[in-house]
Amino acid sequence: MRKVNKFLPVLKPAISEEAIEEVENVLRSGWLATGPVTRQFEERLCEYFGGRTAMCFSSATAGLQAALMAIGVGEGDEVITTSMTFAATANVIALLGAKPVFVDIDRTTFNIDPQRILDACTSRTKAIMPVHYAGLSVDLDPIYEIAQRRNLRVIEDAAHAMGSGYKGKRIGTFGDIQVFSFHPIKNMTSGEGGCVVSNSPDVQRFLSLQRFHGIDRSIWDRFSSNATGYYDVVYPGSKSNMSDLQSALGMQQLKEVERLNAQRRGLVDRYQFAFEDMEDQISWQGIPSYDFVHSGHLFPICIADASRRDDFMQFLKENSIGSVPYYMPVHLFTYYRNTFGYGEGDLEHTEYVGKRIVCIPLYPSLENYEQDYIIDIVKKFFS
Ligand SMILES: *Cc1c(COP(=O)(O)O)cnc(C)c1O
């Protein structure tokens, strides 16, 4: 076995020479802020999402918050979501004065269980915010069915789902609103950033005001030679636009993301094959009954004996392997306990998985011999 002599992180961006060149071109162009490159990036994203409009933001978090505002979520409203997610999903709901109502996950897929959503609906429910956890698409049909029946909006937290698919369709090409993240550890990156995909002119109009000071013309129009420089403010918007510097990186990554995802899926297959005979000790996301494409964003494993998780992560660390407990259930964080009264015992399956989950290294540049080393160390711990 070839020797591994560097630390293997859990996640790592894959930046090509072409991407570096594209960023360099923008640096030399004299225009770094939002401008023609961002516009072009949004056109490419629009093509990628089957003609639906994609609007870039400084982060997925900013995009999620703007999307919630766009559909009118505010004080006293409720939004149904999952607790098996990054804190941002619930934070943006709470930040608007609304209540995140956490629905338990399916023990097999670790995704929100659509069968439990209807029971969580009240007269205050405004929206459902499912998360395509680790890149495995949520069972969307029953969710959109409930949304239609109860007149709710759906905002898919698609931070992990760039390149994911559901029943033959790419996530982002159908449905209500999807929010993707281009954070450096996600499947593609713009340094920091994200985009909101929708088909609604009302949502798009609001998003364009919210992300740039409530000004109703793009900054490029204001500064390009044929513009007057006058502008008007029609809403007290925020500042969460994406720069051309970021868009240049994002645009090149978009060209590469399908290939990078294929590499990720290849690594996932190798892990699953290697751990096949260890089902008494570890398990992972199960195969749902519907047709799907997994983006391979994370490779989360569930340690059967929860009491050994800390030792397992420590053992990996001692052997120069990174790991993270993604995710610690959001409803058990201090703010959510204190503000909404959530606590231990509220979500059986989320808490079961939350106590056992560990993500181990998965990124396109992880070499086979490095992965073999990780597999070896994992097996050593459990033997
Ligand atoms: C990363 C992440 C976000 C936030 O993305 P940013 O671009 O970092 O704001 C939101 N939801 C989930 C599930 C994430 O993993």
Tab-separated table of C-alpha atoms and ligand atoms in Angstrom:
chain	number	residue	atom	x	y	z
A	1	MET	CA	0.000	0.000	0.000
A	2	ARG	CA	1.349	3.419	-1.024
A	3	LYS	CA	2.151	5.606	1.964
A	4	VAL	CA	-0.060	8.627	2.741
A	5	ASN	CA	1.987	11.423	4.244
A	6	LYS	CA	-0.412	14.336	4.415
A	7	PHE	CA	-3.581	15.201	6.307
A	8	LEU	CA	-6.736	14.136	4.449
A	9	PRO	CA	-9.496	16.700	5.088
A	10	VAL	CA	-13.207	15.833	4.984
A	11	LEU	CA	-13.934	18.160	2.081
A	12	LYS	CA	-11.791	20.124	-0.313
A	13	PRO	CA	-12.510	22.339	-3.354
A	14	ALA	CA	-11.283	21.191	-6.789
A	15	ILE	CA	-9.840	24.250	-8.527
A	16	SER	CA	-8.545	23.749	-12.074
A	17	GLU	CA	-5.861	25.825	-13.821
A	18	GLU	CA	-8.612	27.063	-16.175
A	19	ALA	CA	-10.545	28.395	-13.177
A	20	ILE	CA	-7.494	30.256	-11.910
A	21	GLU	CA	-7.038	31.752	-15.372
A	22	GLU	CA	-10.677	32.900	-15.530
A	23	VAL	CA	-10.338	34.642	-12.167
A	24	GLU	CA	-7.073	36.209	-13.278
A	25	ASN	CA	-8.796	37.601	-16.377
A	26	VAL	CA	-11.340	39.376	-14.206
A	27	LEU	CA	-8.604	40.716	-11.931
A	28	ARG	CA	-6.915	42.225	-14.981
A	29	SER	CA	-10.147	43.557	-16.490
A	30	GLY	CA	-10.596	46.471	-14.098
A	31	TRP	CA	-14.141	45.407	-13.146
A	32	LEU	CA	-14.406	43.161	-10.091
A	33	ALA	CA	-17.884	43.892	-8.718
A	34	THR	CA	-21.188	42.552	-10.078
A	35	GLY	CA	-21.167	43.041	-13.834
A	36	PRO	CA	-20.968	41.242	-17.175
A	37	VAL	CA	-19.362	38.058	-15.844
A	38	THR	CA	-22.054	37.585	-13.198
A	39	ARG	CA	-24.691	38.184	-15.856
A	40	GLN	CA	-23.059	35.538	-18.031
A	41	PHE	CA	-22.772	33.123	-15.091
A	42	GLU	CA	-26.489	33.554	-14.466
A	43	GLU	CA	-27.207	32.815	-18.145
A	44	ARG	CA	-25.157	29.591	-17.929
A	45	LEU	CA	-26.970	28.623	-14.720
A	46	CYS	CA	-30.288	29.329	-16.415
A	47	GLU	CA	-29.336	26.885	-19.203
A	48	TYR	CA	-28.189	24.314	-16.630
A	49	PHE	CA	-31.546	24.599	-14.852
A	50	GLY	CA	-33.607	24.069	-17.990
A	51	GLY	CA	-34.379	27.728	-18.684
A	52	ARG	CA	-35.511	28.651	-15.182
A	53	THR	CA	-34.105	31.906	-13.795
A	54	ALA	CA	-31.061	31.693	-11.534
A	55	MET	CA	-30.081	34.702	-9.423
A	56	CYS	CA	-26.701	34.793	-7.747
A	57	PHE	CA	-26.173	35.794	-4.129
A	58	SER	CA	-23.174	36.232	-1.843
A	59	SER	CA	-24.136	32.951	-0.125
A	60	ALA	CA	-26.879	30.348	-0.021
A	61	THR	CA	-27.782	31.660	3.422
A	62	ALA	CA	-28.466	35.125	1.975
A	63	GLY	CA	-30.389	33.474	-0.873
A	64	LEU	CA	-32.517	31.373	1.491
A	65	GLN	CA	-33.356	34.405	3.584
A	66	ALA	CA	-34.235	36.491	0.530
A	67	ALA	CA	-36.379	33.657	-0.839
A	68	LEU	CA	-38.317	33.427	2.437
A	69	MET	CA	-38.850	37.185	2.370
A	70	ALA	CA	-39.909	37.011	-1.268
A	71	ILE	CA	-42.769	34.652	-0.421
A	72	GLY	CA	-43.786	36.806	2.520
A	73	VAL	CA	-42.567	34.758	5.491
A	74	GLY	CA	-42.388	36.906	8.596
A	75	GLU	CA	-43.368	37.368	12.229
A	76	GLY	CA	-45.627	34.602	13.566
A	77	ASP	CA	-45.406	32.345	10.504
A	78	GLU	CA	-44.282	28.733	10.574
A	79	VAL	CA	-41.971	26.998	8.117
A	80	ILE	CA	-41.667	23.212	8.061
A	81	THR	CA	-38.133	21.919	7.710
A	82	THR	CA	-35.654	19.281	8.908
A	83	SER	CA	-33.340	19.377	11.892
A	84	MET	CA	-30.738	17.187	10.125
A	85	THR	CA	-29.150	20.154	8.354
A	86	PHE	CA	-26.692	22.985	8.703
A	87	ALA	CA	-27.892	25.675	11.118
A	88	ALA	CA	-28.360	28.185	8.269
A	89	THR	CA	-31.543	26.443	7.096
A	90	ALA	CA	-33.345	27.138	10.378
A	91	ASN	CA	-31.502	30.349	11.275
A	92	VAL	CA	-32.919	32.272	8.334
A	93	ILE	CA	-36.444	31.255	9.311
A	94	ALA	CA	-35.928	32.372	12.915
A	95	LEU	CA	-34.171	35.555	11.831
A	96	LEU	CA	-37.390	36.658	10.098
A	97	GLY	CA	-39.414	36.126	13.264
A	98	ALA	CA	-40.938	32.894	12.004
A	99	LYS	CA	-40.842	29.483	13.689
A	100	PRO	CA	-38.961	26.558	12.186
A	101	VAL	CA	-41.164	23.508	12.692
A	102	PHE	CA	-38.913	20.475	12.561
A	103	VAL	CA	-40.293	17.291	11.081
A	104	ASP	CA	-38.489	14.016	11.741
A	105	ILE	CA	-36.353	12.311	9.109
A	106	ASP	CA	-36.688	8.962	7.410
A	107	ARG	CA	-34.230	6.648	9.196
A	108	THR	CA	-33.093	5.193	5.855
A	109	THR	CA	-32.442	8.281	3.721
A	110	PHE	CA	-31.769	10.800	6.535
A	111	ASN	CA	-34.069	13.168	4.598
A	112	ILE	CA	-37.273	14.781	5.887
A	113	ASP	CA	-40.072	12.196	6.007
A	114	PRO	CA	-42.888	13.499	3.772
A	115	GLN	CA	-45.403	11.246	5.591
A	116	ARG	CA	-45.018	13.380	8.718
A	117	ILE	CA	-45.393	16.795	7.093
A	118	LEU	CA	-49.184	17.021	6.957
A	119	ASP	CA	-49.466	16.502	10.738
A	120	ALA	CA	-47.077	19.410	11.284
A	121	CYS	CA	-49.155	21.854	9.210
A	122	THR	CA	-51.128	24.518	11.073
A	123	SER	CA	-53.013	27.632	10.006
A	124	ARG	CA	-49.731	29.530	10.419
A	125	THR	CA	-47.713	27.325	8.084
A	126	LYS	CA	-46.431	29.332	5.111
A	127	ALA	CA	-43.844	27.101	3.509
A	128	ILE	CA	-41.985	23.798	3.471
A	129	MET	CA	-38.195	23.877	3.313
A	130	PRO	CA	-36.807	20.393	2.597
A	131	VAL	CA	-33.046	19.769	2.423
A	132	HIS	CA	-31.498	17.350	-0.060
A	133	TYR	CA	-29.214	15.963	2.625
A	134	ALA	CA	-25.703	14.972	1.468
A	135	GLY	CA	-26.948	15.241	-2.129
A	136	LEU	CA	-29.679	12.591	-2.011
A	137	SER	CA	-32.832	14.172	-3.420
A	138	VAL	CA	-35.800	14.396	-1.085
A	139	ASP	CA	-39.003	12.611	-2.129
A	140	LEU	CA	-40.461	15.765	-3.675
A	141	ASP	CA	-43.736	14.545	-5.221
A	142	PRO	CA	-45.592	14.064	-1.905
A	143	ILE	CA	-44.177	17.377	-0.647
A	144	TYR	CA	-45.427	19.337	-3.651
A	145	GLU	CA	-48.754	17.511	-3.347
A	146	ILE	CA	-49.156	18.695	0.264
A	147	ALA	CA	-48.018	22.201	-0.728
A	148	GLN	CA	-50.659	22.369	-3.431
A	149	ARG	CA	-53.383	21.042	-1.155
A	150	ARG	CA	-52.542	23.431	1.701
A	151	ASN	CA	-51.577	26.394	-0.484
A	152	LEU	CA	-47.967	26.443	0.761
A	153	ARG	CA	-44.774	27.517	-0.953
A	154	VAL	CA	-41.751	25.223	-1.204
A	155	ILE	CA	-38.159	26.414	-0.899
A	156	GLU	CA	-35.743	23.534	-1.460
A	157	ASP	CA	-32.458	23.970	0.405
A	158	ALA	CA	-30.383	22.546	-2.429
A	159	ALA	CA	-27.010	23.480	-0.908
A	160	HIS	CA	-25.866	19.852	-1.380
A	161	ALA	CA	-27.819	19.165	-4.542
A	162	MET	CA	-25.866	20.655	-7.445
A	163	GLY	CA	-26.218	17.849	-10.001
A	164	SER	CA	-28.687	15.804	-7.948
A	165	GLY	CA	-31.685	14.297	-9.704
A	166	TYR	CA	-35.214	13.160	-8.855
A	167	LYS	CA	-37.266	10.840	-11.068
A	168	GLY	CA	-35.237	11.643	-14.160
A	169	LYS	CA	-35.173	15.402	-13.624
A	170	ARG	CA	-32.316	17.547	-12.359
A	171	ILE	CA	-32.961	19.350	-9.052
A	172	GLY	CA	-33.531	22.999	-9.931
A	173	THR	CA	-35.278	22.329	-13.258
A	174	PHE	CA	-38.761	21.973	-11.717
A	175	GLY	CA	-40.744	22.900	-8.623
A	176	ASP	CA	-41.111	26.198	-6.779
A	177	ILE	CA	-37.821	27.706	-5.467
A	178	GLN	CA	-34.404	26.072	-5.059
A	179	VAL	CA	-31.358	27.555	-3.340
A	180	PHE	CA	-27.874	26.246	-4.180
A	181	SER	CA	-24.620	26.966	-2.335
A	182	PHE	CA	-21.274	27.708	-3.963
A	183	HIS	CA	-19.361	27.687	-0.679
A	184	PRO	CA	-15.820	26.284	-1.123
A	185	ILE	CA	-16.698	22.887	0.366
A	186	LYS	CA	-19.801	22.346	-1.769
A	187	ASN	CA	-19.841	20.424	-5.078
A	188	MET	CA	-18.964	23.568	-7.001
A	189	THR	CA	-17.764	26.892	-5.699
A	190	SER	CA	-17.514	30.576	-6.485
A	191	GLY	CA	-15.331	31.147	-3.419
A	192	GLU	CA	-18.428	32.071	-1.468
A	193	GLY	CA	-21.820	32.362	-3.055
A	194	GLY	CA	-25.083	30.772	-3.985
A	195	CYS	CA	-28.026	31.089	-6.322
A	196	VAL	CA	-31.784	31.105	-6.107
A	197	VAL	CA	-33.663	29.377	-8.911
A	198	SER	CA	-37.317	30.086	-9.614
A	199	ASN	CA	-39.837	30.681	-12.342
A	200	SER	CA	-41.778	33.418	-10.610
A	201	PRO	CA	-41.374	37.017	-11.861
A	202	ASP	CA	-42.600	38.311	-8.487
A	203	VAL	CA	-39.933	36.352	-6.623
A	204	GLN	CA	-37.254	37.443	-9.089
A	205	ARG	CA	-38.221	41.100	-8.814
A	206	PHE	CA	-38.021	40.967	-5.035
A	207	LEU	CA	-34.708	39.102	-5.063
A	208	SER	CA	-33.097	41.649	-7.352
A	209	LEU	CA	-34.116	44.470	-5.002
A	210	GLN	CA	-33.202	42.584	-1.821
A	211	ARG	CA	-29.710	41.633	-2.986
A	212	PHE	CA	-28.710	45.130	-4.039
A	213	HIS	CA	-29.943	48.048	-1.924
A	214	GLY	CA	-33.455	48.013	-3.350
A	215	ILE	CA	-32.128	49.709	-6.466
A	216	ASP	CA	-34.178	48.870	-9.500
A	217	ARG	CA	-31.362	48.895	-12.076
A	218	SER	CA	-28.284	46.765	-12.142
A	219	ILE	CA	-25.015	48.355	-11.087
A	220	TRP	CA	-23.589	47.565	-14.519
A	221	ASP	CA	-26.235	49.745	-16.176
A	222	ARG	CA	-25.347	52.546	-13.821
A	223	PHE	CA	-21.649	52.470	-14.579
A	224	SER	CA	-21.489	51.412	-18.205
A	225	SER	CA	-20.805	54.191	-20.679
A	226	ASN	CA	-24.370	54.571	-21.982
A	227	ALA	CA	-25.917	54.916	-18.532
A	228	THR	CA	-26.715	58.162	-16.803
A	229	GLY	CA	-25.651	57.269	-13.271
A	230	TYR	CA	-29.036	58.141	-11.795
A	231	TYR	CA	-30.833	55.500	-9.802
A	232	ASP	CA	-33.862	55.084	-7.614
A	233	VAL	CA	-34.414	53.098	-4.424
A	234	VAL	CA	-37.792	51.391	-4.157
A	235	TYR	CA	-37.121	49.113	-1.158
A	236	PRO	CA	-34.648	49.153	1.770
A	237	GLY	CA	-32.744	46.202	0.370
A	238	SER	CA	-29.682	44.451	1.643
A	239	LYS	CA	-26.246	43.904	0.062
A	240	SER	CA	-25.798	40.283	-0.912
A	241	ASN	CA	-24.835	40.309	-4.571
A	242	MET	CA	-22.127	38.171	-6.173
A	243	SER	CA	-18.998	39.778	-7.619
A	244	ASP	CA	-17.601	39.146	-11.107
A	245	LEU	CA	-14.500	37.776	-9.399
A	246	GLN	CA	-16.629	35.065	-7.794
A	247	SER	CA	-18.717	34.498	-10.908
A	248	ALA	CA	-15.608	33.828	-13.023
A	249	LEU	CA	-14.687	30.963	-10.716
A	250	GLY	CA	-18.286	29.765	-10.539
A	251	MET	CA	-18.691	29.751	-14.309
A	252	GLN	CA	-15.645	27.518	-14.811
A	253	GLN	CA	-16.734	25.234	-11.952
A	254	LEU	CA	-20.157	24.886	-13.558
A	255	LYS	CA	-18.453	23.466	-16.663
A	256	GLU	CA	-16.689	20.910	-14.478
A	257	VAL	CA	-19.315	20.017	-11.877
A	258	GLU	CA	-20.801	16.995	-13.679
A	259	ARG	CA	-17.346	15.457	-14.102
A	260	LEU	CA	-16.422	16.268	-10.495
A	261	ASN	CA	-19.667	14.709	-9.258
A	262	ALA	CA	-18.947	11.550	-11.256
A	263	GLN	CA	-15.600	11.318	-9.466
A	264	ARG	CA	-17.370	11.775	-6.135
A	265	ARG	CA	-19.842	9.004	-6.949
A	266	GLY	CA	-16.986	6.712	-7.922
A	267	LEU	CA	-15.414	7.274	-4.505
A	268	VAL	CA	-18.753	6.631	-2.769
A	269	ASP	CA	-19.063	3.307	-4.637
A	270	ARG	CA	-15.581	2.319	-3.468
A	271	TYR	CA	-16.418	3.164	0.157
A	272	GLN	CA	-19.670	1.202	0.035
A	273	PHE	CA	-17.988	-1.784	-1.562
A	274	ALA	CA	-15.206	-1.749	1.054
A	275	PHE	CA	-17.614	-1.458	4.015
A	276	GLU	CA	-20.141	-3.974	2.703
A	277	ASP	CA	-19.294	-6.585	5.339
A	278	MET	CA	-19.421	-4.113	8.248
A	279	GLU	CA	-23.163	-3.536	8.489
A	280	ASP	CA	-23.206	-4.457	12.192
A	281	GLN	CA	-20.874	-1.552	12.889
A	282	ILE	CA	-21.566	1.113	10.293
A	283	SER	CA	-24.323	1.956	7.849
A	284	TRP	CA	-25.015	4.781	5.417
A	285	GLN	CA	-27.840	6.464	3.495
A	286	GLY	CA	-30.170	3.810	2.113
A	287	ILE	CA	-31.571	3.637	-1.385
A	288	PRO	CA	-35.001	5.283	-1.631
A	289	SER	CA	-37.815	3.667	-3.619
A	290	TYR	CA	-37.860	6.446	-6.243
A	291	ASP	CA	-35.394	7.072	-9.046
A	292	PHE	CA	-32.658	9.524	-8.014
A	293	VAL	CA	-29.187	10.859	-8.791
A	294	HIS	CA	-26.949	11.473	-5.773
A	295	SER	CA	-24.582	14.446	-6.068
A	296	GLY	CA	-22.058	12.734	-3.769
A	297	HIS	CA	-21.660	15.874	-1.681
A	298	LEU	CA	-21.021	14.055	1.609
A	299	PHE	CA	-20.361	10.473	2.626
A	300	PRO	CA	-22.052	10.236	6.039
A	301	ILE	CA	-21.746	6.981	7.950
A	302	CYS	CA	-23.783	5.981	10.966
A	303	ILE	CA	-21.853	4.330	13.803
A	304	ALA	CA	-24.092	1.603	15.305
A	305	ASP	CA	-22.600	2.113	18.776
A	306	ALA	CA	-23.118	5.837	19.444
A	307	SER	CA	-20.817	5.705	22.477
A	308	ARG	CA	-17.848	5.011	20.194
A	309	ARG	CA	-18.258	8.037	17.914
A	310	ASP	CA	-15.886	10.367	19.757
A	311	ASP	CA	-13.218	7.666	19.915
A	312	PHE	CA	-13.704	6.937	16.227
A	313	MET	CA	-13.254	10.580	15.232
A	314	GLN	CA	-10.253	10.858	17.544
A	315	PHE	CA	-8.717	7.719	16.016
A	316	LEU	CA	-9.164	9.158	12.517
A	317	LYS	CA	-7.553	12.406	13.631
A	318	GLU	CA	-4.568	10.586	15.133
A	319	ASN	CA	-4.135	8.953	11.748
A	320	SER	CA	-4.307	12.294	9.881
A	321	ILE	CA	-7.850	11.829	8.611
A	322	GLY	CA	-10.505	14.506	8.973
A	323	SER	CA	-14.115	13.831	9.947
A	324	VAL	CA	-17.119	15.882	11.049
A	325	PRO	CA	-20.400	15.052	12.822
A	326	TYR	CA	-22.615	16.556	10.066
A	327	TYR	CA	-25.104	17.304	11.274
A	328	MET	CA	-25.766	17.883	14.920
A	329	PRO	CA	-29.572	18.262	15.044
A	330	VAL	CA	-30.451	21.958	14.899
A	331	HIS	CA	-33.401	21.686	17.304
A	332	LEU	CA	-30.991	20.774	20.137
A	333	PHE	CA	-28.894	23.929	19.824
A	334	THR	CA	-29.214	26.417	22.701
A	335	TYR	CA	-31.099	29.071	20.720
A	336	TYR	CA	-33.710	26.594	19.485
A	337	ARG	CA	-34.211	25.033	22.918
A	338	ASN	CA	-34.553	28.414	24.604
A	339	THR	CA	-36.641	30.176	21.973
A	340	PHE	CA	-39.002	27.456	20.791
A	341	GLY	CA	-38.827	24.936	23.644
A	342	TYR	CA	-37.366	22.125	21.588
A	343	GLY	CA	-35.473	19.393	23.406
A	344	GLU	CA	-34.261	15.838	23.591
A	345	GLY	CA	-36.933	13.347	22.604
A	346	ASP	CA	-38.752	15.584	20.102
A	347	LEU	CA	-37.413	13.898	16.974
A	348	GLU	CA	-36.646	10.223	17.477
A	349	HIS	CA	-34.965	9.396	14.173
A	350	THR	CA	-33.131	12.712	13.786
A	351	GLU	CA	-31.643	12.290	17.256
A	352	TYR	CA	-30.760	8.637	16.643
A	353	VAL	CA	-28.862	9.550	13.487
A	354	GLY	CA	-27.525	12.784	15.008
A	355	LYS	CA	-25.770	10.814	17.755
A	356	ARG	CA	-24.137	8.422	15.297
A	357	ILE	CA	-23.385	10.370	12.125
A	358	VAL	CA	-19.822	10.996	10.938
A	359	CYS	CA	-18.770	12.277	7.533
A	360	ILE	CA	-15.461	10.932	6.292
A	361	PRO	CA	-13.324	12.418	3.474
A	362	LEU	CA	-15.003	12.808	0.090
A	363	TYR	CA	-13.712	15.181	-2.574
A	364	PRO	CA	-12.819	14.774	-6.261
A	365	SER	CA	-9.041	14.909	-5.810
A	366	LEU	CA	-9.047	12.132	-3.176
A	367	GLU	CA	-6.822	9.493	-4.761
A	368	ASN	CA	-7.604	5.798	-4.652
A	369	TYR	CA	-4.539	4.981	-2.553
A	370	GLU	CA	-5.517	7.700	-0.091
A	371	GLN	CA	-9.049	6.340	0.090
A	372	ASP	CA	-7.677	2.805	0.569
A	373	TYR	CA	-5.693	4.143	3.509
A	374	ILE	CA	-8.860	5.708	5.022
A	375	ILE	CA	-10.752	2.438	4.519
A	376	ASP	CA	-7.909	0.585	6.180
A	377	ILE	CA	-7.930	2.885	9.216
A	378	VAL	CA	-11.737	2.684	9.542
A	379	LYS	CA	-11.571	-1.131	9.429
A	380	LYS	CA	-8.744	-1.149	11.957
A	381	PHE	CA	-10.851	0.845	14.414
A	382	PHE	CA	-13.805	-1.507	14.187
A	383	SER	CA	-11.863	-4.776	14.133
B	1	LIG	C1	-23.698	25.090	3.333
B	1	LIG	C2	-25.152	25.033	3.608
B	1	LIG	C3	-25.951	26.180	3.632
B	1	LIG	C4	-25.384	27.554	3.563
B	1	LIG	O1	-24.617	27.776	2.432
B	1	LIG	P1	-23.695	29.099	2.370
B	1	LIG	O2	-23.439	29.290	0.924
B	1	LIG	O3	-22.471	28.776	3.150
B	1	LIG	O4	-24.474	30.214	2.971
B	1	LIG	C5	-27.311	26.039	3.793
B	1	LIG	N1	-27.877	24.823	3.955
B	1	LIG	C6	-27.143	23.698	3.958
B	1	LIG	C7	-27.826	22.382	4.105
B	1	LIG	C8	-25.753	23.769	3.805
B	1	LIG	O5	-25.025	22.655	3.854
